[in-house]
Coordinates of C-alpha atoms and ligand atoms in Angstrom, one line a residue:
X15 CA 46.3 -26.0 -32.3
X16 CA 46.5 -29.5 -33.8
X17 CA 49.0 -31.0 -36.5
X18 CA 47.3 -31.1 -39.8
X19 CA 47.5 -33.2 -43.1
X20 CA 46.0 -33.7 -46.0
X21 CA 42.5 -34.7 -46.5
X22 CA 43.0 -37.6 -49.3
X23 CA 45.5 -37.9 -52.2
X24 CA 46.4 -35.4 -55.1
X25 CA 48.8 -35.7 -58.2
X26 CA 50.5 -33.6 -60.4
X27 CA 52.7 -34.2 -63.5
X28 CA 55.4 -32.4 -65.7
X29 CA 58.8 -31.8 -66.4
X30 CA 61.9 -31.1 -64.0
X31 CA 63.0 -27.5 -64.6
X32 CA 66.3 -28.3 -64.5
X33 CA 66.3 -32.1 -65.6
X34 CA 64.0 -31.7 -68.3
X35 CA 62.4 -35.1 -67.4
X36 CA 58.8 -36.2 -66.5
X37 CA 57.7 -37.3 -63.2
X38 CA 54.5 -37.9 -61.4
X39 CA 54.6 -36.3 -57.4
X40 CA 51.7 -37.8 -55.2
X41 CA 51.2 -35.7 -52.4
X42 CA 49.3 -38.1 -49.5
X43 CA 47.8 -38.3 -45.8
X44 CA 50.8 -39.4 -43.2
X45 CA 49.4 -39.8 -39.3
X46 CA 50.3 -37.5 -36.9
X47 CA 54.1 -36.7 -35.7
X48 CA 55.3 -37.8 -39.1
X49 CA 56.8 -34.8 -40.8
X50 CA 56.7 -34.7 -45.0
X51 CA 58.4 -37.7 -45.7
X52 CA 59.1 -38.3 -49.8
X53 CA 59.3 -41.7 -51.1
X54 CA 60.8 -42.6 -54.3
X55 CA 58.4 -44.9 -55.8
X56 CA 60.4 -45.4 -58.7
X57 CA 63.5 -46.7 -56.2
X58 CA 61.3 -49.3 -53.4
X59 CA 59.9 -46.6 -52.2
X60 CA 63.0 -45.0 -50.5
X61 CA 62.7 -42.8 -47.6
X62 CA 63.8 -39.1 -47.8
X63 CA 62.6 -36.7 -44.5
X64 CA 62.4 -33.5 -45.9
X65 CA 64.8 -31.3 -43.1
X66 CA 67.8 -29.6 -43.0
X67 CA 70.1 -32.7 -42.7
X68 CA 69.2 -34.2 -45.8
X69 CA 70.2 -30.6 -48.0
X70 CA 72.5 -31.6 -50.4
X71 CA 73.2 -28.9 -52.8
X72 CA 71.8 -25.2 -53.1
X73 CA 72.7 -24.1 -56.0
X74 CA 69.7 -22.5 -58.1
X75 CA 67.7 -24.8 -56.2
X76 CA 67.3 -27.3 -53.2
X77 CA 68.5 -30.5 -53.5
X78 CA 67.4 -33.5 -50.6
X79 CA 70.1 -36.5 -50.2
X80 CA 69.8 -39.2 -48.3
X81 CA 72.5 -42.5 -49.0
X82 CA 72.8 -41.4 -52.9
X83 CA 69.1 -40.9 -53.4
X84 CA 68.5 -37.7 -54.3
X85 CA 65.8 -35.5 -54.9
X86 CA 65.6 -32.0 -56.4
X87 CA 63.8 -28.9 -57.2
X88 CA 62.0 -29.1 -53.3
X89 CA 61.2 -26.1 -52.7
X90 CA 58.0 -24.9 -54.6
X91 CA 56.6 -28.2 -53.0
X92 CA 57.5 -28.1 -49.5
X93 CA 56.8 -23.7 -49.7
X94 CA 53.0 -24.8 -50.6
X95 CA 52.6 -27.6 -47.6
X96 CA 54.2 -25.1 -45.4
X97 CA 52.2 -22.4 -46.4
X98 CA 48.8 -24.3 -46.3
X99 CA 49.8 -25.6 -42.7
X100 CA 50.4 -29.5 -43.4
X101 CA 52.7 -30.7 -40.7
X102 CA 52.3 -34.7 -42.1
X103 CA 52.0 -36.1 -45.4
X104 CA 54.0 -38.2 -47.6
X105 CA 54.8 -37.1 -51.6
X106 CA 55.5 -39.9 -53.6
X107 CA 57.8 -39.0 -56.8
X108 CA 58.4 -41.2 -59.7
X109 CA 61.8 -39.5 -60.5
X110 CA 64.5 -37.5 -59.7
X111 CA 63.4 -34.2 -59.7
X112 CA 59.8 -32.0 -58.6
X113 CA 57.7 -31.2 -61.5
X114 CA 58.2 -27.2 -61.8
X115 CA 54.6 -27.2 -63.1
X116 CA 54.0 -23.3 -64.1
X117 CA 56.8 -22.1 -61.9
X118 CA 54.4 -20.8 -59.2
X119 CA 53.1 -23.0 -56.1
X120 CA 48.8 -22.3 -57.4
X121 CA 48.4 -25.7 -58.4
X122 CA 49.7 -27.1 -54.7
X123 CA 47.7 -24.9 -53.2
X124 CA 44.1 -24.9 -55.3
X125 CA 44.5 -28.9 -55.1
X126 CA 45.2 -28.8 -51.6
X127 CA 42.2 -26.5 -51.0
X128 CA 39.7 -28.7 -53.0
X129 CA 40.6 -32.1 -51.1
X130 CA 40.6 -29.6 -47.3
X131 CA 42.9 -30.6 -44.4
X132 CA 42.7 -32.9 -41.5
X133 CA 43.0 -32.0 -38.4
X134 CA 44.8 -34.7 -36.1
X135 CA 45.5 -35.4 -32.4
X136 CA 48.6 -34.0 -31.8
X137 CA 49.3 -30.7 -30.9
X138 CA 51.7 -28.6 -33.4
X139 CA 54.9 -27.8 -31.8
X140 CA 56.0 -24.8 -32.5
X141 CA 59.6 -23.3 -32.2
X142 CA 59.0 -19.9 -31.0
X143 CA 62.3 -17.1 -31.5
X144 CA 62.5 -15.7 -27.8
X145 CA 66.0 -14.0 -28.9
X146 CA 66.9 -12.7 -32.7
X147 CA 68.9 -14.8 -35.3
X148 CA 70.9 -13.3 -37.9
X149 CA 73.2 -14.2 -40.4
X150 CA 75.1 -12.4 -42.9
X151 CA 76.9 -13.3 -46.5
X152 CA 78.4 -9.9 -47.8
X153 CA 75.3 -7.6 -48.2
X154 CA 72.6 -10.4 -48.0
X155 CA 71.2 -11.2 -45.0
X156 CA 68.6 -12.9 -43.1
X157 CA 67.3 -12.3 -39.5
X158 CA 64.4 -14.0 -37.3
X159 CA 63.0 -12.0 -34.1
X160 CA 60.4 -12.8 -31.5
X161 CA 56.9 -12.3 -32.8
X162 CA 53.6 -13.9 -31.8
X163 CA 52.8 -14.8 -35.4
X164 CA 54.9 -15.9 -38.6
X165 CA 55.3 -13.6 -41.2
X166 CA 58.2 -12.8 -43.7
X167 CA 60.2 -9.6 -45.1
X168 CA 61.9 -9.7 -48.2
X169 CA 64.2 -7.2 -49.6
X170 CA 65.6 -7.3 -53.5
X171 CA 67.3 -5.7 -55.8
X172 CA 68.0 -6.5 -59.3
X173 CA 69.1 -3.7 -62.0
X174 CA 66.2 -4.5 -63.9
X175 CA 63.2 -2.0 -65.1
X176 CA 60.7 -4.8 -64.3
X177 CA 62.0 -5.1 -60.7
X178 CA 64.4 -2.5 -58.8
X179 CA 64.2 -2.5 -55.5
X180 CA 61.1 -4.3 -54.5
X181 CA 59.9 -4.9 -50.5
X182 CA 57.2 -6.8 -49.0
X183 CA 56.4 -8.0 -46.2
X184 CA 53.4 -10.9 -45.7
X185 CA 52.0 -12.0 -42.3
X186 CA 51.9 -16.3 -43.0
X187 CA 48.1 -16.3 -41.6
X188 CA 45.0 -17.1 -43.0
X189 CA 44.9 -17.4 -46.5
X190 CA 47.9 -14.5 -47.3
X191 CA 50.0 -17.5 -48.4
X192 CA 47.4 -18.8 -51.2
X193 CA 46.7 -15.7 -51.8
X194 CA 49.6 -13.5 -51.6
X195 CA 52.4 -15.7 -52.5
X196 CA 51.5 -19.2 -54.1
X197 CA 50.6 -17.6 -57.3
X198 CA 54.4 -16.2 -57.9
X199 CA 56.8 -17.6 -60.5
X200 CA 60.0 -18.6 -60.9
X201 CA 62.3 -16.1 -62.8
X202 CA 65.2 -15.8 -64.9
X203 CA 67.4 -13.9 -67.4
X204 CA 67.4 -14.7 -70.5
X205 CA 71.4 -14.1 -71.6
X206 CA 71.9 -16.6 -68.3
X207 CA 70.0 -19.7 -70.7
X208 CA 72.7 -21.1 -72.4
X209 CA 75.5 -21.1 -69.5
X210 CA 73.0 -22.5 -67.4
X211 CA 72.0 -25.0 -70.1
X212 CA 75.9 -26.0 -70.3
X213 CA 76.0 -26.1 -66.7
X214 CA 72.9 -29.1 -66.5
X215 CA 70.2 -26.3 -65.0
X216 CA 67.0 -24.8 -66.7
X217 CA 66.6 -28.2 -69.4
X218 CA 63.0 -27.7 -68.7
X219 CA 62.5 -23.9 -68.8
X220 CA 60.4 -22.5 -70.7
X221 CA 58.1 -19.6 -70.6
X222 CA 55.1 -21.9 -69.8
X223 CA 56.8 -22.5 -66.2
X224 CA 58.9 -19.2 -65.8
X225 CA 59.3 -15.5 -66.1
X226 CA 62.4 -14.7 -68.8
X227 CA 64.1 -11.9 -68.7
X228 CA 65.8 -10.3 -71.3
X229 CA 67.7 -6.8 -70.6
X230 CA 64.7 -4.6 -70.7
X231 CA 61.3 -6.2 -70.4
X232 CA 60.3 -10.0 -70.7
X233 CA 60.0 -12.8 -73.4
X234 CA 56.6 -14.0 -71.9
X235 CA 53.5 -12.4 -73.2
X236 CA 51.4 -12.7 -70.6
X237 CA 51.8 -9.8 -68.3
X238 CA 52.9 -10.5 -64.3
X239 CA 50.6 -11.8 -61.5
X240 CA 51.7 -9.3 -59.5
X241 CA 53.8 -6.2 -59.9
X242 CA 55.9 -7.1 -57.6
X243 CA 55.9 -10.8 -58.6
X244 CA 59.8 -10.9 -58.1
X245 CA 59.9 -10.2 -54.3
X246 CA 56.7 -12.5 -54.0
X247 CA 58.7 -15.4 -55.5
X248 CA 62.0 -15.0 -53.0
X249 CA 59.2 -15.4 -50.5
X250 CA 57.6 -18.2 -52.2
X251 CA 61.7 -19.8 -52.2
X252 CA 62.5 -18.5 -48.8
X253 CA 59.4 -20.0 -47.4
X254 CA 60.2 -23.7 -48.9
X255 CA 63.5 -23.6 -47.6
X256 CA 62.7 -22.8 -43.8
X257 CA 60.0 -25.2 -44.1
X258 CA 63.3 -27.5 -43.9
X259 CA 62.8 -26.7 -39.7
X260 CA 60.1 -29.2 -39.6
X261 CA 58.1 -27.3 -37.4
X262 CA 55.8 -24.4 -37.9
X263 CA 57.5 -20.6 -36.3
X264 CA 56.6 -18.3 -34.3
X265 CA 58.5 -15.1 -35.2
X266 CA 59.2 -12.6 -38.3
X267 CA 61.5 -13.4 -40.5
X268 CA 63.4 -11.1 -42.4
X269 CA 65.9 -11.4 -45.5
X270 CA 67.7 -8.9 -47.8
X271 CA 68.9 -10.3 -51.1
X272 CA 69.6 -13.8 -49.9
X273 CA 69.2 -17.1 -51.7
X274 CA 69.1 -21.0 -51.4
X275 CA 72.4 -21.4 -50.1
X276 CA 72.2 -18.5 -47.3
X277 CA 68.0 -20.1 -46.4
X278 CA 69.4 -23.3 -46.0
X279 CA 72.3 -22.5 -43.8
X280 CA 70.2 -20.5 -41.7
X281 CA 68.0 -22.9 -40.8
X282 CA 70.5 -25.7 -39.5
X283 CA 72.2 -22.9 -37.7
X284 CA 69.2 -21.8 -36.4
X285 CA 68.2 -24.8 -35.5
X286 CA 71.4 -25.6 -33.3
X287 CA 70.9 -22.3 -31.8
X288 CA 68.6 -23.5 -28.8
X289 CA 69.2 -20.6 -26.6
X290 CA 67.0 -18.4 -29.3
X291 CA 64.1 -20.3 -29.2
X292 CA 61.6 -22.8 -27.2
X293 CA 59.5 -25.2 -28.0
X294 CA 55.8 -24.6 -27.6
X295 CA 52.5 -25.9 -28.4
X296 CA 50.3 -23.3 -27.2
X297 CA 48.3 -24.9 -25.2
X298 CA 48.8 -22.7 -22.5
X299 CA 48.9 -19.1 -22.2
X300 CA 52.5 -17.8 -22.5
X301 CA 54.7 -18.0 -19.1
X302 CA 55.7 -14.5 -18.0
X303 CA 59.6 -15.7 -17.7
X304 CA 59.7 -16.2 -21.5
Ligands
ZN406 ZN1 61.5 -20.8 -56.9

C-alpha cells in the first residue's frame, strides 16, 4: 500500500467556533514522506507539523503550537484527512483557528472525494499494536489491541433523552468513515453557552455549525443525521486526535467516555510505548514471530 495525497487543491471558508473569526483553510498536494504540514499564510507561511508534540491545549478542542504560533480547532480537519487516507498534504490557514464549517467533517470529505487522491511512491508505514495499550482517567478510558485492520469503539453516556448510553463501533475501511462518521456534528448544551462564552469558547456557535442542547430535546429544527449522532461525533473527535500519530494503525481502538485531553495523551504515550507496536508497511506477509 502506497502513501496517498490529495489530487489538486480545495478551499473552505467560515468562522472559528470558538474565535468567532473568518478564515480561509487550503487543503493541498505535499510529496511523499511529508506528513500534513499547516502553514500560516497569514504569518510567512509558518510551519506547524500536525503531531503529538506540537498539542498545546485540549480543552473543548485541540490546539497545535509551535514557537507561539498557534493553531486551533484541528480536529474536524485532520479526523477527515485521516479518515479519507491522506498521509501528505499541506492546509494553508489564513488565521488562527479551523473554520468549524457545519460542525461535521461532510464538506472535507465530499471535496476531497470530487478532486480523488494520488497515490505516491512510498509505501505507508504503518504502526501495528502487537501488545494492548490502555489508559485510564477515573471512569474514562481508552484502549488499543492488535487487530489486522483499524476500526474504533466508542462508549458514552450523557443524562440526556436524546442520547443515554449510546455504543458503536466502525471498522475505518472503505468508505465507513465518509459514510459512517464524516456527516456527525459537533454538540453542546445549551445552559453551558454563556460560561463558555465568558470563558473565550463557542463565539462562533450557532445552530448552523452545531447540535444545542437544552435539558430535554434540541434548539435546532432540523432533526439528527443519525440517531446516534452523539457517539458518531466522539468518533469523528477521537479519530482527529489519533491522527496526531502520523501514521495510519493497525489495531482496534477502544474508548469509554473520554475526551480531547485523555486522546491526546494517549497518543504520545502510545507513541513512546515501542514495545506495543512495530512498524510495518505490509509489503510482506506477516512474520510468524510477531
Ligand atoms: Zn468535534
Amino acid at each position: 500500500m502506497r502513501e496517498q495525497t490529495i489530487g489538486g487543491p480545495i478551499e473552505f471558508t467560515g468562522v472559528g467556533l470558538h474565535t468567532g473569526e473568518n478564515a480561509t483553510v487550503r487543503i493541498l498536494p505535499a510529496p511523499a514522506g511529508k506528513g500534513i504540514i499547516f502553514r500560516r499564510v497569514d504569518l510567512d507561511n509558518f510551519e506547524l507539523r500536525a503531531d503529538v508534540a506540537s498539542v498545546a491545549r485540549v480543552a473543548y478542542a485541540t490546539t497545535l503550537m509551535s514557537r507561539g504560533v498557534w493553531i486551533s480547532t484541528v480536529e474536524h480537519l485532520l479526523s477527515a484527512l485521516y479518515g479519507m487516507g491522506i498521509d501528505n498534504a499541506y492546509v494553508e490557514l489564513d488565521n488562527f483557528e479551523v473554520p468549524i464549517l457545519d460542525g461535521s467533517a461532510i464538506p472535507y470529505t465530499e471535496a476531497i472525494s470530487r478532486i480523488g487522491l494520488v497515490r505516491q511512491q512510498r509505501n505507508k508505514q504503518f504502526i501495528r499494536i502487537t501488545k494492548e495499550f490502555v489508559l485510564k482517567d477515573g471512569a474514562k478510558k481508552l484502549g488499543i489491541y492488535p487487530a489486522e485492520t483499524f476500526s474504533i469503539q466508542y462508549d458514552i453516556n450523557f443524562p440526556h433523552p436524546l442520547i443515554g448510553k449510546q455504543s458503536l463501533r466502525v471498522p475505518l475501511t472503505g468508505s465507513n468513515y465518509a459514510e459512517a462518521i464524516a456527516p456527525a456534528r459537533t454538540f453542546g448544551f445549551y445552559n453551558e453557552v454563556e460560561q463558555l462564552q465568558s470563558a473565550g469558547l463557542v463565539r462562533g456557535g450557532s445552530l448552523e455549525n452545531a447540535i444545542v442542547l437544552t435539558e430535554t430535546g434540541m434548539l435546532n429544527d432540523t432533526s439528527l443525521r443519525f440517531k446516534d449522532e452523539f457517539v458518531r461525533h466522539k468518533i469523528l473527535d477521537l479519530l482527529g486526535d489519533f491522527a496526531l500519530i502520523g501514521q495510519p494503525v493497525l489495531g482496534r481502538l477502544v474508548a469509554d467516555r473520554a475526551g480531547h485531553a485523555l486522546h491526546t495523551r494517549f497518543v504520545a504515550e502510545l507513541l513512546e510505548s515501542p514495545t506495543h507496536w512495530v512498524v510495518d508497511t505490509l509489503a510482506a506477509a506477516p512474520v510468524s514471530a510477531r
